[in-house]
mmCIF file of C-alpha atoms and ligand atoms in Angstrom:
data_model
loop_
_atom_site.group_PDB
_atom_site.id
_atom_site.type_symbol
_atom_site.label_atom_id
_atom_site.label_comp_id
_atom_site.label_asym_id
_atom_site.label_seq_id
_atom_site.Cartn_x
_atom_site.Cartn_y
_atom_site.Cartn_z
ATOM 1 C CA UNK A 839 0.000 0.000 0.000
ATOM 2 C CA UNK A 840 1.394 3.350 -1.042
ATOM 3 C CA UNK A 841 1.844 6.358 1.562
ATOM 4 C CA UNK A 842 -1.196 8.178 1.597
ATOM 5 C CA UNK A 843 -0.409 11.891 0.427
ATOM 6 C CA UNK A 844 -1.058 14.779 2.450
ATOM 7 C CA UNK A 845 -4.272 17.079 2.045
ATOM 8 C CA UNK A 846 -3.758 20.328 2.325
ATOM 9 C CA UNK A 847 -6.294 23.275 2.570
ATOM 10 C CA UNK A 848 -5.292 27.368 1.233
ATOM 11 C CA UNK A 849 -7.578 30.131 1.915
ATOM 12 C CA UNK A 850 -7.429 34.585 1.902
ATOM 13 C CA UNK A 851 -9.548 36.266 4.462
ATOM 14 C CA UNK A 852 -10.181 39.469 5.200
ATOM 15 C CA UNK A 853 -9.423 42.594 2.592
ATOM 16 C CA UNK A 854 -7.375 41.729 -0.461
ATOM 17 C CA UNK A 855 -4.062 42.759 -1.851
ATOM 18 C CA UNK A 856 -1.946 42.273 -4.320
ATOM 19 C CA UNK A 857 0.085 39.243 -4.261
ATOM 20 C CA UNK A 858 -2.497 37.088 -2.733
ATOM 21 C CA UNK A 859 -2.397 34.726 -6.023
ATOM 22 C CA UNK A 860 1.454 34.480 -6.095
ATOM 23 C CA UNK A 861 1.326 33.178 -2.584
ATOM 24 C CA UNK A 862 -1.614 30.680 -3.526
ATOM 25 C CA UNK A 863 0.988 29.495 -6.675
ATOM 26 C CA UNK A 864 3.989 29.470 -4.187
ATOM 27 C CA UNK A 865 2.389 27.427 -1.914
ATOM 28 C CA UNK A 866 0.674 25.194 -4.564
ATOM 29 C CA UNK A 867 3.303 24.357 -6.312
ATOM 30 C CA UNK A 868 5.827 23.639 -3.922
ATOM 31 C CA UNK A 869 3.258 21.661 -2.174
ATOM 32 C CA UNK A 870 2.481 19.528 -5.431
ATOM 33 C CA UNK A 871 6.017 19.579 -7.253
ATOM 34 C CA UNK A 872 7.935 19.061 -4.294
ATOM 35 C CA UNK A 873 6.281 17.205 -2.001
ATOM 36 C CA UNK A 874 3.407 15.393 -3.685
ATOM 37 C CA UNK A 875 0.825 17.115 -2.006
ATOM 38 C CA UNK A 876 -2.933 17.618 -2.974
ATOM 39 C CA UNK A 877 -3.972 20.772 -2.577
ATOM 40 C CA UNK A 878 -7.632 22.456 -1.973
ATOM 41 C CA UNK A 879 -8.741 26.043 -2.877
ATOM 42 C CA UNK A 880 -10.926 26.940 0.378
ATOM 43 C CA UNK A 881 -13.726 29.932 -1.450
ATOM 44 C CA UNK A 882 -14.192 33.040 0.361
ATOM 45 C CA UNK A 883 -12.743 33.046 3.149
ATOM 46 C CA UNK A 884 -13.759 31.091 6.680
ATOM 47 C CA UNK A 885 -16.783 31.430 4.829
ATOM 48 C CA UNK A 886 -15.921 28.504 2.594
ATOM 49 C CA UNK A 887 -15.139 26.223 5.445
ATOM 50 C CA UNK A 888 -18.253 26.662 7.018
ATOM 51 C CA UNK A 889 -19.703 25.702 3.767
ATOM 52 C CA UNK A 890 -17.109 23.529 2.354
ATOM 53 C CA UNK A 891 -17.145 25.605 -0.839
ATOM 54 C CA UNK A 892 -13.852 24.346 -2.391
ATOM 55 C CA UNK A 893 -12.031 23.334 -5.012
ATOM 56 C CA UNK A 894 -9.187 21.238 -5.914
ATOM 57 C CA UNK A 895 -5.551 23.047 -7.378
ATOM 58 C CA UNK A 896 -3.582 21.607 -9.807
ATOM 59 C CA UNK A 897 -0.794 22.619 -12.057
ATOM 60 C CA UNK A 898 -2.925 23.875 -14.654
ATOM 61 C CA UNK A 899 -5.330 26.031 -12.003
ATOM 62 C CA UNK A 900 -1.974 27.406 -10.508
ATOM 63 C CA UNK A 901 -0.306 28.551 -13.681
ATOM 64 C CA UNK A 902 -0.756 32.498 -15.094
ATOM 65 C CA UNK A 903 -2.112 33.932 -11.756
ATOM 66 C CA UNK A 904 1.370 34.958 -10.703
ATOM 67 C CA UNK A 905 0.882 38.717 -11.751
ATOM 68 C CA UNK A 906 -2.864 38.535 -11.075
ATOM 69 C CA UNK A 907 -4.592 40.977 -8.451
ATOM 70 C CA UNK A 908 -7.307 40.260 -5.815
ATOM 71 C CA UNK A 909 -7.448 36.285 -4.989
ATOM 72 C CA UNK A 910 -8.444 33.617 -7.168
ATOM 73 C CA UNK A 911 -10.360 31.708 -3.991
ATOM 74 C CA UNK A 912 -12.443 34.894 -2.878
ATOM 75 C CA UNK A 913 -12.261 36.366 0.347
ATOM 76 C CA UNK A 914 -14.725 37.562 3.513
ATOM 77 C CA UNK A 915 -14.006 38.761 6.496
ATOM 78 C CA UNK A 916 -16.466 36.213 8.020
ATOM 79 C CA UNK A 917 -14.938 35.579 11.528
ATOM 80 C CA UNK A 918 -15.346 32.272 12.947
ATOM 81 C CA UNK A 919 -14.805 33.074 17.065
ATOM 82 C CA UNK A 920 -17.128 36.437 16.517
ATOM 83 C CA UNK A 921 -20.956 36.652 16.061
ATOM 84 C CA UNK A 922 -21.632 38.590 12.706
ATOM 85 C CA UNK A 923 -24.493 39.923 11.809
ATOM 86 C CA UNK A 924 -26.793 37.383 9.453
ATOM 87 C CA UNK A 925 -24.756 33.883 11.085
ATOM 88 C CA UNK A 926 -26.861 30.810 10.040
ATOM 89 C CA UNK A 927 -24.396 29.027 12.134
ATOM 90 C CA UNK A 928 -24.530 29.127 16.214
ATOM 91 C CA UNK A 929 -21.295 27.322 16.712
ATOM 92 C CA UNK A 930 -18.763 28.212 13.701
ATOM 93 C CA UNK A 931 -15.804 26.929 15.468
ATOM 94 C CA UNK A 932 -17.479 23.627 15.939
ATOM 95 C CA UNK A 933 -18.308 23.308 12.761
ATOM 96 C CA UNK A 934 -15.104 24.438 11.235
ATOM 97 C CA UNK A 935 -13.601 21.159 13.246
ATOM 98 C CA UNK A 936 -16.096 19.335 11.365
ATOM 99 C CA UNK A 937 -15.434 20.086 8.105
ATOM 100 C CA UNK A 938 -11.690 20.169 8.638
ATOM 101 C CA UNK A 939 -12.156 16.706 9.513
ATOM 102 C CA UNK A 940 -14.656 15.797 6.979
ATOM 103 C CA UNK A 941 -12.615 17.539 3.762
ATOM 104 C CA UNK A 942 -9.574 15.090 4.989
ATOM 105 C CA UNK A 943 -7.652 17.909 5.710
ATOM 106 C CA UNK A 944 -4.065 17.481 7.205
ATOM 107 C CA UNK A 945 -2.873 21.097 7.220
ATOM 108 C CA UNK A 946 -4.958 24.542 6.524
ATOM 109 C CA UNK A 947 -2.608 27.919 5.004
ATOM 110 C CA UNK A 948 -5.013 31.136 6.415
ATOM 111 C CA UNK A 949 -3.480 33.638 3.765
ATOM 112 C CA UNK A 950 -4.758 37.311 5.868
ATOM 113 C CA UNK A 951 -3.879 39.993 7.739
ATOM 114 C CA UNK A 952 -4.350 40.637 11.572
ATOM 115 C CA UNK A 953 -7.858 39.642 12.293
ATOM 116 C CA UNK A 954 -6.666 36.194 10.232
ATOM 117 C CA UNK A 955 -3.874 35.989 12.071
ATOM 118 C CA UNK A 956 -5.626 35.864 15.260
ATOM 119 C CA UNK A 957 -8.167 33.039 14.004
ATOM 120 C CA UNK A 958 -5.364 31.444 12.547
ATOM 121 C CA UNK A 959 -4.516 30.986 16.328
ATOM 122 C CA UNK A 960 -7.412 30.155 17.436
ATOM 123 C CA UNK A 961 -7.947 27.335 15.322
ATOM 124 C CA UNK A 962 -4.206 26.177 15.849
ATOM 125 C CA UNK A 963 -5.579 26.429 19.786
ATOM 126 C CA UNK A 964 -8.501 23.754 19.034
ATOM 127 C CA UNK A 965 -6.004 21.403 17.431
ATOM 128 C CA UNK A 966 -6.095 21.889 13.822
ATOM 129 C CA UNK A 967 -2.369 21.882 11.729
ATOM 130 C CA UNK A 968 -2.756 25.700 10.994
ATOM 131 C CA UNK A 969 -0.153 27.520 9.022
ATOM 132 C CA UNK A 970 -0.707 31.492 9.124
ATOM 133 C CA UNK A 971 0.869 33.841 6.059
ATOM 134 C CA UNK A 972 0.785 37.337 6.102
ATOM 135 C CA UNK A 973 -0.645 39.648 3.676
ATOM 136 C CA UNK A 974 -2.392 43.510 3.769
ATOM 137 C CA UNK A 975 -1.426 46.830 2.142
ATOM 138 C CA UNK A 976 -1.489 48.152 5.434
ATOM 139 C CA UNK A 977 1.820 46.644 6.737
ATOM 140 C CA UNK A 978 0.993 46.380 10.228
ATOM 141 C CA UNK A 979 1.132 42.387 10.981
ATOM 142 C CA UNK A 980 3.060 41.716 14.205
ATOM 143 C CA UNK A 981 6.260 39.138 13.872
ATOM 144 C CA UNK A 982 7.322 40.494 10.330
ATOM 145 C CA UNK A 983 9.407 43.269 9.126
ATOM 146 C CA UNK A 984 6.930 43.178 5.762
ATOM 147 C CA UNK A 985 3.729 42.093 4.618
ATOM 148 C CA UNK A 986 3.314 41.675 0.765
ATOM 149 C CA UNK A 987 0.669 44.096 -0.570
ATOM 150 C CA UNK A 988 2.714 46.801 0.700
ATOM 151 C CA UNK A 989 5.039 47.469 -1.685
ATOM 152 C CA UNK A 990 2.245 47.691 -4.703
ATOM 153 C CA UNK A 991 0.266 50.179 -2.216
ATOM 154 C CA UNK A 992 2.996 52.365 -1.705
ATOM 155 C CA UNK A 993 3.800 52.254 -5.372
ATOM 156 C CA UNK A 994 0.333 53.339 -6.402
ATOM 157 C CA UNK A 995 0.046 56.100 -3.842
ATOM 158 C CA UNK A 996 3.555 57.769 -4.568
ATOM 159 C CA UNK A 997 2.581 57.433 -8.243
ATOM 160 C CA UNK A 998 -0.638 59.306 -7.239
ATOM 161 C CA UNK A 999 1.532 62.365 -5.189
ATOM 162 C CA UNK A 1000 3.685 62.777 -8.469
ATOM 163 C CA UNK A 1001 0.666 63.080 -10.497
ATOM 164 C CA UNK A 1002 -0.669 65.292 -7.964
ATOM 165 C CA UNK A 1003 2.744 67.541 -7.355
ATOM 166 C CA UNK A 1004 2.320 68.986 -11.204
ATOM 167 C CA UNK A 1005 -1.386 70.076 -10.921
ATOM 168 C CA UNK A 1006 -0.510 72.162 -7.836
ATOM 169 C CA UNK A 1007 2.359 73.431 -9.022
ATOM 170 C CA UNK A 1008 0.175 74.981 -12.151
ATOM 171 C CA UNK A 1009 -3.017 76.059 -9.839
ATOM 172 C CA UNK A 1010 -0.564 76.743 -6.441
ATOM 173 C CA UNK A 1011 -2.848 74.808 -4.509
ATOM 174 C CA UNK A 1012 -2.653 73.017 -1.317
ATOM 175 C CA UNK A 1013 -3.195 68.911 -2.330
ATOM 176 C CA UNK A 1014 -4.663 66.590 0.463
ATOM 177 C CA UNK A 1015 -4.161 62.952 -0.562
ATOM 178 C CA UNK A 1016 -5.716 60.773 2.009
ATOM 179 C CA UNK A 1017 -4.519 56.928 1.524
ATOM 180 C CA UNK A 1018 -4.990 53.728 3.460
ATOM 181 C CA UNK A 1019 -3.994 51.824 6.231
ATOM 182 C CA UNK A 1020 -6.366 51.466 9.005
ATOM 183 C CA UNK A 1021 -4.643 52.149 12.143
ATOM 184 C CA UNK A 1022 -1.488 52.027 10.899
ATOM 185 C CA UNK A 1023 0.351 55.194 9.125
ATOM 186 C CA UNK A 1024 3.169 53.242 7.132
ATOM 187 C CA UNK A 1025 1.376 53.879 3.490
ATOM 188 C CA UNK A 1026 1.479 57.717 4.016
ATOM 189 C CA UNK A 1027 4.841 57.712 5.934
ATOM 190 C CA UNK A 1028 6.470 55.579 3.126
ATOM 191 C CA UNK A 1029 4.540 57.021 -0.274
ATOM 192 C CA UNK A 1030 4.888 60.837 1.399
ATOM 193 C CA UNK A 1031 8.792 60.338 1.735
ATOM 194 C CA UNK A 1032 9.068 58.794 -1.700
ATOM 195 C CA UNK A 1033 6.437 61.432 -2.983
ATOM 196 C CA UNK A 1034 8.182 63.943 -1.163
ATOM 197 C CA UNK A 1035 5.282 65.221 1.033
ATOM 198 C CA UNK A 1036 5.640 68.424 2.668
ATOM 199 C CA UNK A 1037 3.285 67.475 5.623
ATOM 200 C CA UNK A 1038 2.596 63.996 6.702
ATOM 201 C CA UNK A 1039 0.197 62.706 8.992
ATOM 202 C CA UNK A 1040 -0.334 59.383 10.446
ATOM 203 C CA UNK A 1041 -2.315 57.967 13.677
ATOM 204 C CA UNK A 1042 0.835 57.138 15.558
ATOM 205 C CA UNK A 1043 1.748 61.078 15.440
ATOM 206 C CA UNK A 1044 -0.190 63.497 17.526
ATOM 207 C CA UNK A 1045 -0.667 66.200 15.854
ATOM 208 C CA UNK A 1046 -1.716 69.827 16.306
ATOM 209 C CA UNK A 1047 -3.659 71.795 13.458
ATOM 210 C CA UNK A 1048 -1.785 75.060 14.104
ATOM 211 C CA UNK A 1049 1.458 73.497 13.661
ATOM 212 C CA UNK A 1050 0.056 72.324 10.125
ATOM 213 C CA UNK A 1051 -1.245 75.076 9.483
ATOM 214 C CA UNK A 1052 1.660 77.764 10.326
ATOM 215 C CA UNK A 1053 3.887 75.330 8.509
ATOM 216 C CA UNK A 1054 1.714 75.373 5.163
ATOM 217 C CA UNK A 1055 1.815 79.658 5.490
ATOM 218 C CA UNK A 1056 5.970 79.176 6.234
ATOM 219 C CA UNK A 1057 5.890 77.699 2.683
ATOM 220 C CA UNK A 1058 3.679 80.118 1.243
ATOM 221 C CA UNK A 1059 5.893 82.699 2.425
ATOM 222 C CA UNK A 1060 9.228 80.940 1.117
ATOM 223 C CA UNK A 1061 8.048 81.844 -2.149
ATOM 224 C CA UNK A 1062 6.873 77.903 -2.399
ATOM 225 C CA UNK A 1063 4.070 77.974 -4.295
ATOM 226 C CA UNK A 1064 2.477 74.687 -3.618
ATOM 227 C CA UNK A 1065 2.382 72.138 -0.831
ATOM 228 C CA UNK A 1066 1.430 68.433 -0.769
ATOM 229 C CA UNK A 1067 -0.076 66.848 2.285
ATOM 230 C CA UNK A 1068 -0.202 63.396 2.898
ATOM 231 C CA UNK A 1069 -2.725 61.910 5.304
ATOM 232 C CA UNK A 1070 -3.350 58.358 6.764
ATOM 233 C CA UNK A 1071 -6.800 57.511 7.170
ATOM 234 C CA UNK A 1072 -6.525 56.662 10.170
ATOM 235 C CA UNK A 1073 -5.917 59.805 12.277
ATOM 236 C CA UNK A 1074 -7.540 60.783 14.817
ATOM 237 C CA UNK A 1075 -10.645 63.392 13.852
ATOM 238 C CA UNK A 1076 -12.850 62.878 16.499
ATOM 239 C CA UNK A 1077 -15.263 61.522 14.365
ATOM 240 C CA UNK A 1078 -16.730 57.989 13.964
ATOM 241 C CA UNK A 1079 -16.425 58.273 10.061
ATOM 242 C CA UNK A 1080 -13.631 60.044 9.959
ATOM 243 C CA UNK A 1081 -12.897 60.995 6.107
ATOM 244 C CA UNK A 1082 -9.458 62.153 7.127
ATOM 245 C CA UNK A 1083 -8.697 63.868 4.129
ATOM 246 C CA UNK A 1084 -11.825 65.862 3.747
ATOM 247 C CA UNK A 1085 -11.392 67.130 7.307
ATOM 248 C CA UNK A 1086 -7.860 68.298 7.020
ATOM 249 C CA UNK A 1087 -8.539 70.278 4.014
ATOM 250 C CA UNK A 1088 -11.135 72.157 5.382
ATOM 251 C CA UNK A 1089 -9.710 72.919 8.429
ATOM 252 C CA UNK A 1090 -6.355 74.073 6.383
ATOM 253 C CA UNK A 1091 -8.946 75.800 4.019
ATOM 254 C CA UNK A 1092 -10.099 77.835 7.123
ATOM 255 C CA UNK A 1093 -6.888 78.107 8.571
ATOM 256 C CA UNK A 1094 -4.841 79.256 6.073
ATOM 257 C CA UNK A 1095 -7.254 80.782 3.122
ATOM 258 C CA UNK A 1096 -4.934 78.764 1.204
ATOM 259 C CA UNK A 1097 -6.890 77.608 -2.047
ATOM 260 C CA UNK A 1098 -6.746 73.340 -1.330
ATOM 261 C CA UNK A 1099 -8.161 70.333 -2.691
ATOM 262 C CA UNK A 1100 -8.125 66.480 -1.397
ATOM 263 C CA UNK A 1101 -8.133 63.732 -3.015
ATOM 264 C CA UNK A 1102 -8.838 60.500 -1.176
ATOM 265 C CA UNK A 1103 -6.908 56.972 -3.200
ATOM 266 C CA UNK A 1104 -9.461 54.137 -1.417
ATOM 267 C CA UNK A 1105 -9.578 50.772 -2.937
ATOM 268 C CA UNK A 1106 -7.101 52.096 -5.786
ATOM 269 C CA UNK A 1107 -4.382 50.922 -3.545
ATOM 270 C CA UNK A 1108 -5.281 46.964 -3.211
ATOM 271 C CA UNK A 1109 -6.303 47.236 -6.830
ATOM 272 C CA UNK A 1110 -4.379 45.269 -9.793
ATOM 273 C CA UNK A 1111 -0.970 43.390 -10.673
ATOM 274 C CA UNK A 1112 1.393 43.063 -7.714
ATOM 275 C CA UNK A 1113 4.723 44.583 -7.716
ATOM 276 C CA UNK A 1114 8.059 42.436 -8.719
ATOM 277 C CA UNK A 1115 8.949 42.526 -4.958
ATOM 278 C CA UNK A 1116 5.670 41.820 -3.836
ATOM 279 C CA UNK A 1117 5.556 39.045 -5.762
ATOM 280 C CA UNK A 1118 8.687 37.841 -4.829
ATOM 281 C CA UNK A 1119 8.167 38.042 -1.469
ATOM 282 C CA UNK A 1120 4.395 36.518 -2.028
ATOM 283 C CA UNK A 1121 6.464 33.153 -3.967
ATOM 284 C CA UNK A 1122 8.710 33.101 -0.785
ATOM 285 C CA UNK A 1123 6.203 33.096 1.758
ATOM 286 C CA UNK A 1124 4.137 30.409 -0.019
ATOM 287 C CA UNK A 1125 7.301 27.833 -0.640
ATOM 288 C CA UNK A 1126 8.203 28.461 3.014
ATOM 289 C CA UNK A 1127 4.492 27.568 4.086
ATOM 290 C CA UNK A 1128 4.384 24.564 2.162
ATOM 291 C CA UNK A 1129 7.875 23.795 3.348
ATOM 292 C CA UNK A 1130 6.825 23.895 6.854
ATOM 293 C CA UNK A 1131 3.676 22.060 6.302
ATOM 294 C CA UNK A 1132 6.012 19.032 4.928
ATOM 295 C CA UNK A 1133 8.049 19.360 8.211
ATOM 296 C CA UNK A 1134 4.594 19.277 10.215
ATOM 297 C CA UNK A 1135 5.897 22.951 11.449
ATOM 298 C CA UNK A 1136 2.710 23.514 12.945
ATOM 299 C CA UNK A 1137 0.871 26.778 15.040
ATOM 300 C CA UNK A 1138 2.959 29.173 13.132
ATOM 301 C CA UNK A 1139 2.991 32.701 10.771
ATOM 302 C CA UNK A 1140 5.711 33.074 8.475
ATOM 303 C CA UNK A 1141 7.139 36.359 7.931
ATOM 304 C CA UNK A 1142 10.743 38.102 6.756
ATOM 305 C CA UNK A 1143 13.679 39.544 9.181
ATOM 306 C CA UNK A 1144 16.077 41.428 7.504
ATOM 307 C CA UNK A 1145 15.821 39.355 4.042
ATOM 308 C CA UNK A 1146 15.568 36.338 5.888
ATOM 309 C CA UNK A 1147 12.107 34.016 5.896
ATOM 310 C CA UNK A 1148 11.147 33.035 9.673
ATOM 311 C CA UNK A 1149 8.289 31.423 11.425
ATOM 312 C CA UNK A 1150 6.646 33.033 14.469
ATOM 313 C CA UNK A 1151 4.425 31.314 16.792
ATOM 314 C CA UNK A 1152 0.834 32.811 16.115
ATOM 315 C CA UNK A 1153 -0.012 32.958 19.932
ATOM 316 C CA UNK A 1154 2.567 35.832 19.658
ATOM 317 C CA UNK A 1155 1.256 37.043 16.794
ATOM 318 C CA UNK A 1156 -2.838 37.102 17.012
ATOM 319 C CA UNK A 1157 -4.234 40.563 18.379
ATOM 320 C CA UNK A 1158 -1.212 42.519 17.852
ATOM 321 C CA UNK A 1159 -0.610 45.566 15.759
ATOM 322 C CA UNK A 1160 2.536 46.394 14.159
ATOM 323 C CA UNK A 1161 2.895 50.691 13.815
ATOM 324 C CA UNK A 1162 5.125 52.981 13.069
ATOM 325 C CA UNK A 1163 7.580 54.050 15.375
ATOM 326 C CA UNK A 1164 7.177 57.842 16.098
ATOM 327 C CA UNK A 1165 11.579 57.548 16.503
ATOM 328 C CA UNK A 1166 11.635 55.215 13.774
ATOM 329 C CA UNK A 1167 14.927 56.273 11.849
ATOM 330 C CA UNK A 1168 12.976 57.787 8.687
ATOM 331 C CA UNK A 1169 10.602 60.244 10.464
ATOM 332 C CA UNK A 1170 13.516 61.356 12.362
ATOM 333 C CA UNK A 1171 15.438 61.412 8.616
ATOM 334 C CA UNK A 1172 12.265 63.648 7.523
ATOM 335 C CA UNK A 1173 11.986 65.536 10.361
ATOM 336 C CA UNK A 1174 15.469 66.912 9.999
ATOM 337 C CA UNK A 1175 14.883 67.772 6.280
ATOM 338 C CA UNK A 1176 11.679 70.003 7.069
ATOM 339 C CA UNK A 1177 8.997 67.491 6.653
ATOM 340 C CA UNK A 1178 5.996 68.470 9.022
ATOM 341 C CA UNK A 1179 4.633 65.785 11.014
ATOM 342 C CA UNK A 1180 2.184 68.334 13.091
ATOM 343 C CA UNK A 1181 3.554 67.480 16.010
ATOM 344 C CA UNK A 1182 3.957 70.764 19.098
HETATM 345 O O1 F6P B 1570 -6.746 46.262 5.584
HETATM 346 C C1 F6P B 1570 -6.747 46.759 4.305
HETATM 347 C C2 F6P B 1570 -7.714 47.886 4.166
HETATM 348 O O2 F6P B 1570 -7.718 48.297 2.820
HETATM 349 C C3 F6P B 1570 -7.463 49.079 5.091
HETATM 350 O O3 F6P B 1570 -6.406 49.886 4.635
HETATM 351 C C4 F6P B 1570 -8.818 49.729 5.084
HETATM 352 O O4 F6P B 1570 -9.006 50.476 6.259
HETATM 353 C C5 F6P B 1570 -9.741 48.552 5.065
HETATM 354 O O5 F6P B 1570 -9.020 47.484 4.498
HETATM 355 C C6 F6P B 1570 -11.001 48.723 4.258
HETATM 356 O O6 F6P B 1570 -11.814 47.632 4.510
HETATM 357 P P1 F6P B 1570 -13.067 47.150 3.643
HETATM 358 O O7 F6P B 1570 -12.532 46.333 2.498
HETATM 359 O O8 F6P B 1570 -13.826 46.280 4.597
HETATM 360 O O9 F6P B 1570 -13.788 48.365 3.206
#
């Protein structure tokens, strides 16, 4: 009697980003060339194993979706430990068990960002061979220095400043961009450096409207005849909805009587073909997973130090934010050059 092959299950929850399909090929492949694997396609999410919506991967299913954006499986941000809105189910986790069981599943790859992670956990908690791998434009995953979708975010958005520095040059105008990242302010920090933002704000930065404001005048009256001002989205504006970039431009509009318009990039940013070292880093983290998977490496996320691939335990990883620094090396780099962060 042959050995029976292992089963493996892949799935993406929670928002999308691109390199999601290079990290379903990485892990495919590896997991079929290599190691003579059979591989299952888990549909939208923990959505799909509550419904056992899947499908099997072969060669042929993993081939041209390297440069592909968005996920070939789906995604939801269906969580399986919280009660949602509209659950047919009353015991998800239960039932997850179940159909873990039931598929013939021997490992499960939860492709997602934090609120993945920390189900990825969860599940590794009840018993089940989890294997967590860390994607979001945002950046912010706990237990790796990157997190592919980040590099084709903060391409799109600096793109979006230079397209926006020539317009307010011609109309000397004040430019708000407002761009992504939930709590965390690495998009704007990274794409207003490479943009070359004159003010930058991001929710890990207090920051005080008169300062903003007195430093958008300074310029005005240093014969600069334009400003750019790049805003996470998730600063504080003591509002629930807080359409960051809209309220900064007014209040610099009041301010300042400077003439200013905003801009805000939304889904833009996790839009489209991933970047070369997105998907390079997406192929890396999927061989790895697979890899791990073959060594029954169990109960862990994968993620990069330095160039190098680790694994980190999820326990450390589940419920934790990664954010910016306020002493992180390049604010204090901008900071010396002039770049206002709004801080007293
Ligand atoms: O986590 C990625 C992200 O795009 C955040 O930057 C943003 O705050 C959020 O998702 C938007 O979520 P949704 O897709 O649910 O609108």
């Amino acid at each position: 009697m042959g050995i029976k092959k292992m089963k493996i299950g892949i799935l993406s929850a929670g928002g999308d980003c691109p390199g999601i399909n290079a990290t379903i090929r990485g892990i495919g492949k590896t997991a079929i060339v290599e190691y003579g694997m059979e591989v299952l396609g888990i549909a939208n999410g923990f959505a799909g194993l509550l419904e056992k919506d899947v499908i099997p991967l072969n060669e042929q299913l993993l081939s041209g979706i390297l440069t592909l954006g968005g996920t070939i499986l789906g995604t939801s941000r269906m969580k399986p430990f919280k009660h949602q809105e509209g659950d047919m189910v009353s015991d998800k986790p239960q039932l997850i068990m179940q159909n873990y069981k039931e598929l013939g599943l021997d490992a499960l790859v939860c492709i997602g960002g934090n609120g993945t992670q920390e189900t990825a956990s969860l599940l590794s908690k009840e018993g089940l061979n989890i294997i967590g791998i860390p994607k979001t434009i945002d950046n912010d995953v706990w237990g790796t220095d990157v997190t592919f979708g980040f590099d084709t975010a903060l391409h799109i958005a600096t793109e979006a400043i230079d397209r926006l520095h020539t317009t307010a040059n011609s109309h000397k105008r004040v430019m708000v961009i407002e761009v992504m990242g939930h709590h965390a302010g690495w998009i704007a920090l990274y794409s207003g450096i490479a943009g070359g933002g004159d003010v930058i704000l991001i929710p890990e930065i207090e920051y005080d409207m008169d300062v903003v404001a007195n430093c958008l005048l300074e310029r005005y009256r240093k014969k600069k005849p334009y400003s750019i001002v790049v805003v996470a989205e998730g600063i504080k504006t003591g509002k629930k909805k807080k359409n960051a970039g809209a309220y900064i431009a007014k209040k610099i509009r009041k301010m300042t009587g400077l003439e200013t318009r905003e801009t805000v990039l939304g889904y833009i940013q996790r839009g489209g073909s991933p970047t070369p070292a997105d998907r390079i880093l997406a192929t890396r983290y999927g061989a790895y997973a697979a890899r791990m998977i073959s060594e029954g490496d169990f109960g862990k996320m994968v993620g990069i130090r330095g160039n190098e691939i680790v694994s980190v335990p999820l326990e450390e990883v589940g419920g934790r934010l990664r954010l910016v620094n306020p002493d992180n090396g390049l604010v204090d780099k901008a900071r010396h050059m002039g770049v206002c962060f709004g801080e007293k």
